PDB file of C-alpha atoms in Angstrom:
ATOM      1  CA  UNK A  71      65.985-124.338 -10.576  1.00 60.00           C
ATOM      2  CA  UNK A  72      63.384-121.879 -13.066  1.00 67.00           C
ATOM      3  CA  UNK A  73      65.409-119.046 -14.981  1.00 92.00           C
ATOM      4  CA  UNK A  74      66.823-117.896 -18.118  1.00 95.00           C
ATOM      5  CA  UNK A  75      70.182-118.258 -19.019  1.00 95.00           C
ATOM      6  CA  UNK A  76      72.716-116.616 -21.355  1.00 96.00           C
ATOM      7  CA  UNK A  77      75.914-117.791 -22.898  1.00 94.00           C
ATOM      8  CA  UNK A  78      78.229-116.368 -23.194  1.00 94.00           C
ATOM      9  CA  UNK A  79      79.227-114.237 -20.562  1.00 94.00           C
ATOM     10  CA  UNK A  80      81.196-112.204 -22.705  1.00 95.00           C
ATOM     11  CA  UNK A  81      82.081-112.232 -26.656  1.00 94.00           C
ATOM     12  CA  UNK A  82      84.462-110.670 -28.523  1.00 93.00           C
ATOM     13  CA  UNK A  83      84.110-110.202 -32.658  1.00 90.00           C
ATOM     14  CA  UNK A  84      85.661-108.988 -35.460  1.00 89.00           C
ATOM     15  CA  UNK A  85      84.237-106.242 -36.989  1.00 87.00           C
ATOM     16  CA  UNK A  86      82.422-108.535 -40.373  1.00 87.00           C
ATOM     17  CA  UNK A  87      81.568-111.219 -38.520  1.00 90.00           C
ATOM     18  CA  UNK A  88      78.094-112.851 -37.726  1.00 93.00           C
ATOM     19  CA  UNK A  89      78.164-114.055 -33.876  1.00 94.00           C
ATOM     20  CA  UNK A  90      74.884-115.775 -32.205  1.00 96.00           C
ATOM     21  CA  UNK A  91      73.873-114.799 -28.533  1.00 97.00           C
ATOM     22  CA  UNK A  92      72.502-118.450 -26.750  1.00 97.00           C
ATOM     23  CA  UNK A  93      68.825-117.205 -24.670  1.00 98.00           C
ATOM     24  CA  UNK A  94      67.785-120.836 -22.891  1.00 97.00           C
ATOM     25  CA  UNK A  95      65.037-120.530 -20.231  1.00 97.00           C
ATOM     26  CA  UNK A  96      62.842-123.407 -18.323  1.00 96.00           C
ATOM     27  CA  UNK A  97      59.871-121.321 -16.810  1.00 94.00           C
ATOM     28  CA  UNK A  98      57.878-122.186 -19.554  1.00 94.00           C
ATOM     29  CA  UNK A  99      57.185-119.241 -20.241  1.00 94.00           C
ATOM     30  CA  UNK A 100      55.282-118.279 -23.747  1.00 93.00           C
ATOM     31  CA  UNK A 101      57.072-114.766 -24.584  1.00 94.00           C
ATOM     32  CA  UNK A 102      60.704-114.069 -24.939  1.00 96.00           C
ATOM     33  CA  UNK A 103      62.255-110.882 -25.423  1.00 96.00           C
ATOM     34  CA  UNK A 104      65.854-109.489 -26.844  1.00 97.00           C
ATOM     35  CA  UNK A 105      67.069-105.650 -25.722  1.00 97.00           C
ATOM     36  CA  UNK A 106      69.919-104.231 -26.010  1.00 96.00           C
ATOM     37  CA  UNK A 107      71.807-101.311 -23.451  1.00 95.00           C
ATOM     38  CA  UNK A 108      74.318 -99.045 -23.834  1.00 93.00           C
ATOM     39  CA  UNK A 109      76.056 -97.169 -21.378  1.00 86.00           C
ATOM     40  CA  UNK A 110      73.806 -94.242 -19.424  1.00 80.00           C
ATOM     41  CA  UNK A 111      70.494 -95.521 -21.803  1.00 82.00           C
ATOM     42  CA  UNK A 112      67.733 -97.796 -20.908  1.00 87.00           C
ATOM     43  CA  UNK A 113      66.818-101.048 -22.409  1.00 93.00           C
ATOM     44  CA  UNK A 114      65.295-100.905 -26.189  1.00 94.00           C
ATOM     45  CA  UNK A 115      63.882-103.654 -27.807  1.00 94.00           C
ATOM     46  CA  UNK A 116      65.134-105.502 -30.434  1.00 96.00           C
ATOM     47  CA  UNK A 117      63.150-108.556 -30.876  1.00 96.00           C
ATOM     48  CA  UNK A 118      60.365-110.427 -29.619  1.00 94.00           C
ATOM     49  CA  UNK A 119      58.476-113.825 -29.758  1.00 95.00           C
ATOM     50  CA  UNK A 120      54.996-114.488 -28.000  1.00 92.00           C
ATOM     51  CA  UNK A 121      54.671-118.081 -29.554  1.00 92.00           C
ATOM     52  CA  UNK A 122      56.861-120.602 -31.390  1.00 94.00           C
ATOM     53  CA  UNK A 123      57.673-120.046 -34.910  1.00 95.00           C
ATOM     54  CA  UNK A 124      56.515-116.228 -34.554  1.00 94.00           C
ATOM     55  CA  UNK A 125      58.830-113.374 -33.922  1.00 95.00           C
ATOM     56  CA  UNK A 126      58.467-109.372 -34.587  1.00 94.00           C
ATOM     57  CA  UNK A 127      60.742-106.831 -34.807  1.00 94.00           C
ATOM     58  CA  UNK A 128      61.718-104.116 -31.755  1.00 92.00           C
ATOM     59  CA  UNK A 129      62.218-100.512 -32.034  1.00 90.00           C
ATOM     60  CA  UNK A 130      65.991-101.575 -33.226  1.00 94.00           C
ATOM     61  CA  UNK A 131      66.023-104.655 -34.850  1.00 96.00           C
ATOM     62  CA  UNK A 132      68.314-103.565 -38.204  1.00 95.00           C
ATOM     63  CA  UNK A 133      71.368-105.923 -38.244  1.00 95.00           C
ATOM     64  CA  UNK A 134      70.046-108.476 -36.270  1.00 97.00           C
ATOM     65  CA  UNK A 135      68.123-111.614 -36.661  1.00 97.00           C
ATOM     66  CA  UNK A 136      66.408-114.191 -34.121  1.00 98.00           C
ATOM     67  CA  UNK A 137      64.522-117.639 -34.613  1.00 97.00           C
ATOM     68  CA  UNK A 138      61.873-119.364 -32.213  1.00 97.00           C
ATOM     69  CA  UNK A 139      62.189-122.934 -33.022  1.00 97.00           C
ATOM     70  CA  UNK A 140      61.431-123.885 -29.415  1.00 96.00           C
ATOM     71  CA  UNK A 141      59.468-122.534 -26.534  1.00 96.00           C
ATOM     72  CA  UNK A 142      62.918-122.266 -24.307  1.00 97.00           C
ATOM     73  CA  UNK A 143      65.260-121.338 -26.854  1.00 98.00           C
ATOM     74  CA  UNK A 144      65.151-117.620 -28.513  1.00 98.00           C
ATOM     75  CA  UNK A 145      69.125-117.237 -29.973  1.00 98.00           C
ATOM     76  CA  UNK A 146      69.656-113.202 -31.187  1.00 98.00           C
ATOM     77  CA  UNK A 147      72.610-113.345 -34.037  1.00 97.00           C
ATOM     78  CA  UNK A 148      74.095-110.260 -34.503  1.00 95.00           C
ATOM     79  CA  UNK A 149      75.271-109.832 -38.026  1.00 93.00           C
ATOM     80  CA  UNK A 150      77.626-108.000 -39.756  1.00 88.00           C
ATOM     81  CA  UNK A 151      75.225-105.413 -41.003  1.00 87.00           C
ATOM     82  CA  UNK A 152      74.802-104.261 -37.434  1.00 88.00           C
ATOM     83  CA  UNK A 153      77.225-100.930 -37.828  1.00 87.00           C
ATOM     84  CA  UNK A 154      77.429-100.702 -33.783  1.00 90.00           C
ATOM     85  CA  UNK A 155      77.149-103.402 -31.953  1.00 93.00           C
ATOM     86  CA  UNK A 156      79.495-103.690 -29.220  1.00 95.00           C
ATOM     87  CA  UNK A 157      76.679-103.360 -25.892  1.00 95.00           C
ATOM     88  CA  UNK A 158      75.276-105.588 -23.066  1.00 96.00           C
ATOM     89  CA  UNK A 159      72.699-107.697 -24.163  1.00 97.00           C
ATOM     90  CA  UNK A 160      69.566-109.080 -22.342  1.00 97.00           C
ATOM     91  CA  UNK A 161      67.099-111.605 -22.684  1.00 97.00           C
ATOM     92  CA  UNK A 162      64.044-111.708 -20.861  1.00 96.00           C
ATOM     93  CA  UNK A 163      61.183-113.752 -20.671  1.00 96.00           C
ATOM     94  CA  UNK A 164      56.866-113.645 -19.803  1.00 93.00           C
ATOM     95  CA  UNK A 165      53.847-115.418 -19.336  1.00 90.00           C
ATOM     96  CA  UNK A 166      51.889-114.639 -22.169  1.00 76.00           C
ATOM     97  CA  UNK A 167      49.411-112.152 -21.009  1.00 76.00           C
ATOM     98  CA  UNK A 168      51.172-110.936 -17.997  1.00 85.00           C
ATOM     99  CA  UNK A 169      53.128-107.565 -18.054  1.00 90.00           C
ATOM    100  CA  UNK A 170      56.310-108.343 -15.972  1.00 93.00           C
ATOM    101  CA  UNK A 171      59.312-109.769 -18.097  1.00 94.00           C
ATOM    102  CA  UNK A 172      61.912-111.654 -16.039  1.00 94.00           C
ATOM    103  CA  UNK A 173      66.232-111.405 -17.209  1.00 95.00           C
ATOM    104  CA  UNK A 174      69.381-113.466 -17.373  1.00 96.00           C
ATOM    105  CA  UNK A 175      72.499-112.031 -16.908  1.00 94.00           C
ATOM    106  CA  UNK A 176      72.913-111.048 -20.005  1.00 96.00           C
ATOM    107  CA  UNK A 177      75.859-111.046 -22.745  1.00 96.00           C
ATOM    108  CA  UNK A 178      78.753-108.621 -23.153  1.00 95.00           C
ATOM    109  CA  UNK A 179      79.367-108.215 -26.574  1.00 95.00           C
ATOM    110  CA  UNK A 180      82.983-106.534 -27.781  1.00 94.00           C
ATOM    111  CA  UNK A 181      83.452-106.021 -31.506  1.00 90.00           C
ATOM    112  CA  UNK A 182      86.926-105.294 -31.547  1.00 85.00           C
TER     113      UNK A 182
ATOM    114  CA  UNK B 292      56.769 -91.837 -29.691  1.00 83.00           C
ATOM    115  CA  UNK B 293      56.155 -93.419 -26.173  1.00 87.00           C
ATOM    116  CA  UNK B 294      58.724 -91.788 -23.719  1.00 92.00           C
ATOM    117  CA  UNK B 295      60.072 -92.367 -20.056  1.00 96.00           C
ATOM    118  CA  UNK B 296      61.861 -89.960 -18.513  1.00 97.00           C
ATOM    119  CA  UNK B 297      63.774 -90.787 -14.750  1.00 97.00           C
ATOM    120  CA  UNK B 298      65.318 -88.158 -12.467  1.00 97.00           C
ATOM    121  CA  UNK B 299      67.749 -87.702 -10.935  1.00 97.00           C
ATOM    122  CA  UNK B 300      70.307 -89.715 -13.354  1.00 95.00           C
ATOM    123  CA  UNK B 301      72.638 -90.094 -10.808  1.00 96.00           C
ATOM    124  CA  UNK B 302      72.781 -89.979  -6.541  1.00 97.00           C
ATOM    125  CA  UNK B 303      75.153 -90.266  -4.341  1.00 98.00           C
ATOM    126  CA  UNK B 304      73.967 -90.581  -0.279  1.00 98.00           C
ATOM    127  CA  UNK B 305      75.215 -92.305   2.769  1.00 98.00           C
ATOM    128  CA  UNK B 306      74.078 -95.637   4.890  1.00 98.00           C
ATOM    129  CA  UNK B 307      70.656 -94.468   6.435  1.00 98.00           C
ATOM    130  CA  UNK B 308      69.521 -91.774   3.930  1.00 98.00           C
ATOM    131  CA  UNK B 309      66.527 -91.772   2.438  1.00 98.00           C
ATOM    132  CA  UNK B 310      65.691 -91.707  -1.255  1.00 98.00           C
ATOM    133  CA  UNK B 311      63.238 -90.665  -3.610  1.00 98.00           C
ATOM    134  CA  UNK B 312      63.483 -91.599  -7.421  1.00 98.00           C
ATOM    135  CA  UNK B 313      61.151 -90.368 -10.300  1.00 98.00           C
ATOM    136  CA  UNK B 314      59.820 -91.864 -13.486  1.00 98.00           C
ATOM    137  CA  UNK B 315      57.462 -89.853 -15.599  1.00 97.00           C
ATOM    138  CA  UNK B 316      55.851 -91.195 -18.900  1.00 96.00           C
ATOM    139  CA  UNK B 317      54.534 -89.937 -22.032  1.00 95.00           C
ATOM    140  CA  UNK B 318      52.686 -92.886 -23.452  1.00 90.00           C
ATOM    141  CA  UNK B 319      49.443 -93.837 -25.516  1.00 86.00           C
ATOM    142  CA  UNK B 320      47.375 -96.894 -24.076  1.00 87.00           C
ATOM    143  CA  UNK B 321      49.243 -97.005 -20.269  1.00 90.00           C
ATOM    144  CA  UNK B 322      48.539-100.317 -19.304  1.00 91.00           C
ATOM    145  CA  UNK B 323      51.448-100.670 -16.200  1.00 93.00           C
ATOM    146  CA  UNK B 324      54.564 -99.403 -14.799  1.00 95.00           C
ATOM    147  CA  UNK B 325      57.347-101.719 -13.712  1.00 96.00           C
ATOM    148  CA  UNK B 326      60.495-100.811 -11.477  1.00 97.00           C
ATOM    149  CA  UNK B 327      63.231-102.904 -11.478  1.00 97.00           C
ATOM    150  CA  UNK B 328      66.887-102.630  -9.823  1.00 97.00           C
ATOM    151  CA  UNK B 329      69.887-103.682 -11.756  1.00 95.00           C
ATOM    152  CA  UNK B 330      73.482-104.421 -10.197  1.00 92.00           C
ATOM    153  CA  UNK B 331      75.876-104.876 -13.490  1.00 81.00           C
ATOM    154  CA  UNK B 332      74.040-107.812 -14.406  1.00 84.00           C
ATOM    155  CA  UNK B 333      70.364-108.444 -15.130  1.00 89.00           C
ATOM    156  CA  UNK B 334      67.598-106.471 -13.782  1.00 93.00           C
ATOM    157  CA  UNK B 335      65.488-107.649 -11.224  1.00 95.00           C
ATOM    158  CA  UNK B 336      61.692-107.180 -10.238  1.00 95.00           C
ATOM    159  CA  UNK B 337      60.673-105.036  -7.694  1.00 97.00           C
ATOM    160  CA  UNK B 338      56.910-103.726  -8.521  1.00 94.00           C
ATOM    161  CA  UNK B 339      54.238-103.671 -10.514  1.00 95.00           C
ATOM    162  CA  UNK B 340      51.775-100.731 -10.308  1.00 95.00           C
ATOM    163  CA  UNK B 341      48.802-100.239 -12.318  1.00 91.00           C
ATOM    164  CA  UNK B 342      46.232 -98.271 -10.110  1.00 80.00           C
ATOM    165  CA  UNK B 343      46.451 -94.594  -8.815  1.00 82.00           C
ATOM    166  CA  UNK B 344      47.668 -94.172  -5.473  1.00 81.00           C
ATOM    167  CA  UNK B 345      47.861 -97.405  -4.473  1.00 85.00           C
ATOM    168  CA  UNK B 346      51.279 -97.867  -2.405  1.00 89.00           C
ATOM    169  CA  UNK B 347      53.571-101.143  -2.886  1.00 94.00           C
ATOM    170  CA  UNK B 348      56.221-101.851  -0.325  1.00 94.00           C
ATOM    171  CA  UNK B 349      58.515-104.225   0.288  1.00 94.00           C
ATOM    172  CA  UNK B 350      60.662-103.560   3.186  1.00 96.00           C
ATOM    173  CA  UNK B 351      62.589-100.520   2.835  1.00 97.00           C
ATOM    174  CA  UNK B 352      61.373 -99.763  -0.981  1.00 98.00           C
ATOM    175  CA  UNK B 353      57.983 -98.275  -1.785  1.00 97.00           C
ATOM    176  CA  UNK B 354      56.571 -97.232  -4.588  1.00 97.00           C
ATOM    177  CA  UNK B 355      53.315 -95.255  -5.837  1.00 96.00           C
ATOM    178  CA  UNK B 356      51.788 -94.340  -8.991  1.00 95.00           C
ATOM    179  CA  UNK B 357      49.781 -90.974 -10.215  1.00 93.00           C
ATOM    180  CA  UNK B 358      47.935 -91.691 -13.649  1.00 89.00           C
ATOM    181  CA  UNK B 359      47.080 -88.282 -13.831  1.00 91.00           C
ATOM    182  CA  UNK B 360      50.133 -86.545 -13.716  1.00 91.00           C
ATOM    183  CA  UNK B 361      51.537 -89.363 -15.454  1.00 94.00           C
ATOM    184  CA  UNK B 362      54.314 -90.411 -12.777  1.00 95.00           C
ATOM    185  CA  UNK B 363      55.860 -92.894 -10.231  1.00 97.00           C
ATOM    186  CA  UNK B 364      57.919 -92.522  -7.152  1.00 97.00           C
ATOM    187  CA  UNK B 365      60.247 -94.972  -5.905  1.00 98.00           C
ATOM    188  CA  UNK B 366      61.260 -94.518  -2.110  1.00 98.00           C
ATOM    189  CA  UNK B 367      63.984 -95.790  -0.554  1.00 98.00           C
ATOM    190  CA  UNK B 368      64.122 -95.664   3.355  1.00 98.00           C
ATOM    191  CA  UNK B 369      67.083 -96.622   5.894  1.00 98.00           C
ATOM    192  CA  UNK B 370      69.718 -96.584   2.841  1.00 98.00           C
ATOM    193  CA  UNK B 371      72.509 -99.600   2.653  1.00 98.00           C
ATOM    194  CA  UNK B 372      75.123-100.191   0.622  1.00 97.00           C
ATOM    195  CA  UNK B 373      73.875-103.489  -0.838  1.00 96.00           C
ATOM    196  CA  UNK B 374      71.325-100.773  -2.252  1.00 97.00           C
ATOM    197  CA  UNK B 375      73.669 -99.363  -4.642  1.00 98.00           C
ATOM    198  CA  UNK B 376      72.226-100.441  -8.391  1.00 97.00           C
ATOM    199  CA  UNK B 377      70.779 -98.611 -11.293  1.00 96.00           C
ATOM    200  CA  UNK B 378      66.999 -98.323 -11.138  1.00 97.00           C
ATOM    201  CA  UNK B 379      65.350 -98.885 -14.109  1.00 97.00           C
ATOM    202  CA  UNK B 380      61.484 -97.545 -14.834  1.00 97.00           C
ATOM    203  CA  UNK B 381      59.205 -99.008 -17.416  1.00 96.00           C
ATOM    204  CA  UNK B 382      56.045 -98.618 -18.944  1.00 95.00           C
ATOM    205  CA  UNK B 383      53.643-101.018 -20.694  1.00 92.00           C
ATOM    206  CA  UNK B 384      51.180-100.122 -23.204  1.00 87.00           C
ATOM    207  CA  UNK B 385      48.410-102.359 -24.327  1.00 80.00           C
ATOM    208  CA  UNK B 386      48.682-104.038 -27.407  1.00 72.00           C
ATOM    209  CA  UNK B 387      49.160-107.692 -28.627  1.00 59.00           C
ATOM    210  CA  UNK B 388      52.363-107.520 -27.083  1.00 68.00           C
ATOM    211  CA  UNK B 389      53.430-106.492 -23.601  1.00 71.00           C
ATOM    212  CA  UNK B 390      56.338-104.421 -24.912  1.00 80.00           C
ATOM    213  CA  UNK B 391      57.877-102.487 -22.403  1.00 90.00           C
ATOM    214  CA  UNK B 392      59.660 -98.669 -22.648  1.00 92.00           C
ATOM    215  CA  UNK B 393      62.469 -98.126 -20.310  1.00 94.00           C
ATOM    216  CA  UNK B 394      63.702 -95.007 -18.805  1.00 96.00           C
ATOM    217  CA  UNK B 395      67.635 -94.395 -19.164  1.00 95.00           C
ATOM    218  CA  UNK B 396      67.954 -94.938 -15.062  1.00 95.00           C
ATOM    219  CA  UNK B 397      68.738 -93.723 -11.716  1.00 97.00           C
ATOM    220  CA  UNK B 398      72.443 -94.504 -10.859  1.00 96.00           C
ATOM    221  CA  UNK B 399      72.226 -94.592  -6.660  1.00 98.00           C
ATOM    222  CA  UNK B 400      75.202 -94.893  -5.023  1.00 98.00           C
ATOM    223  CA  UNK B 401      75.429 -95.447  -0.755  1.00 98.00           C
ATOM    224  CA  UNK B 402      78.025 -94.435   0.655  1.00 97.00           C
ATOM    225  CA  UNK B 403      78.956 -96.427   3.965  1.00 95.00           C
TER     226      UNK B 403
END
């Protein structure tokens, strides 16, 4: 079966520590997408990747960091700069020039 | 700044109601408008729009855009519970990247 998948489900950090969110998908899809939502707000961008090897930032990419090594794999680490980041976080994925972006099921993350 | 703006934030009906949501955008270089439903996890498609009052149904849901007073209308007809989500409204803008801006949602809630 075609999709994107996240692991994990949920995470829990200490506050100082780096953690890396796992975004896998097999649609072969060029673009990948990270966002980030908090409760009551939309989705807002944190990173994106239209190719391999290329990535630009979102409208909130401080604290965070992603690599495109491989056309399915776009990990999101979350470092220890990032002053809030307990929130849900969602990959998503597109064909190159096409508008709609497709989910997983994103990643809980609790910074406790 | 682009902007998206959904009303109402939150509804509460019962089975067999029908429902109207709103998304209205503030954006330079509208390209599309996506709606998608979300139920805790990750959001899922329902439309695409990209031309003036050109209605998209599926079903129970429809949908319409109006570029010149810079909104969409979601309908929902013949309520049911398995319809209870957030509704999430975004806009693309042309660029070298089909970045998306999301609205903050439309909590809907059916009662049975």
């Amino acid at each position: 079966d075609g999709g994107i998948t996240q692991s994990p489900k949920y995470l829990f950090r200490k506050e100082g520590q780096n953690v890396t969110l796992s975004c896998e998908q097999n649609l072969n899809h060029d673009a990948m997408y990270w966002y980030r939502q908090d409760p009551g707000q939309g989705l807002r961008l944190i990173y994106y990747s239209q190719i391999v090897n290329d990535f630009q930032k979102g409208d909130i990419a401080e604290g965070y960091s992603v690599s495109r090594e491989k056309k399915e794999s776009f990990p999101l680490t979350v470092t220890s700069a990032q002053k809030n980041p307990t929130a849900f976080y969602l990959c998503a994925s597109s064909i190159g020039d096409q508008d709609t972006q497709y989910f997983g099921p994103g990643t809980r993350l609790t910074v406790l | 700044e682009d902007k998206v703006v959904q009303s109402p934030l939150s509804l509460v009906v019962h089975e067999g109601d029908t429902v109207t949501l709103n998304c209205s955008y503030e954006v330079t270089n509208f390209r599309s408008l996506l709606w998608y439903k979300q139920e805790k996890k990750a959001p899922t498609f329902l439309f695409m729009l990209t031309s003036s009052g050109i209605e998209k149904k599926s079903g129970r849901l429809s949908s319409i855009l109006d570029k010149k007073e810079l909104f969409s209308i979601l309908n929902i007809t013949a309520t049911q519970t398995g319809d209870s989500a957030v509704y999430l409204c975004a806009v693309v803008t042309s660029g070298s990247a089909r970045q998306l801006t999301f609205g903050s949602g439309t909590q809907l809630t059916v009662l049975p």
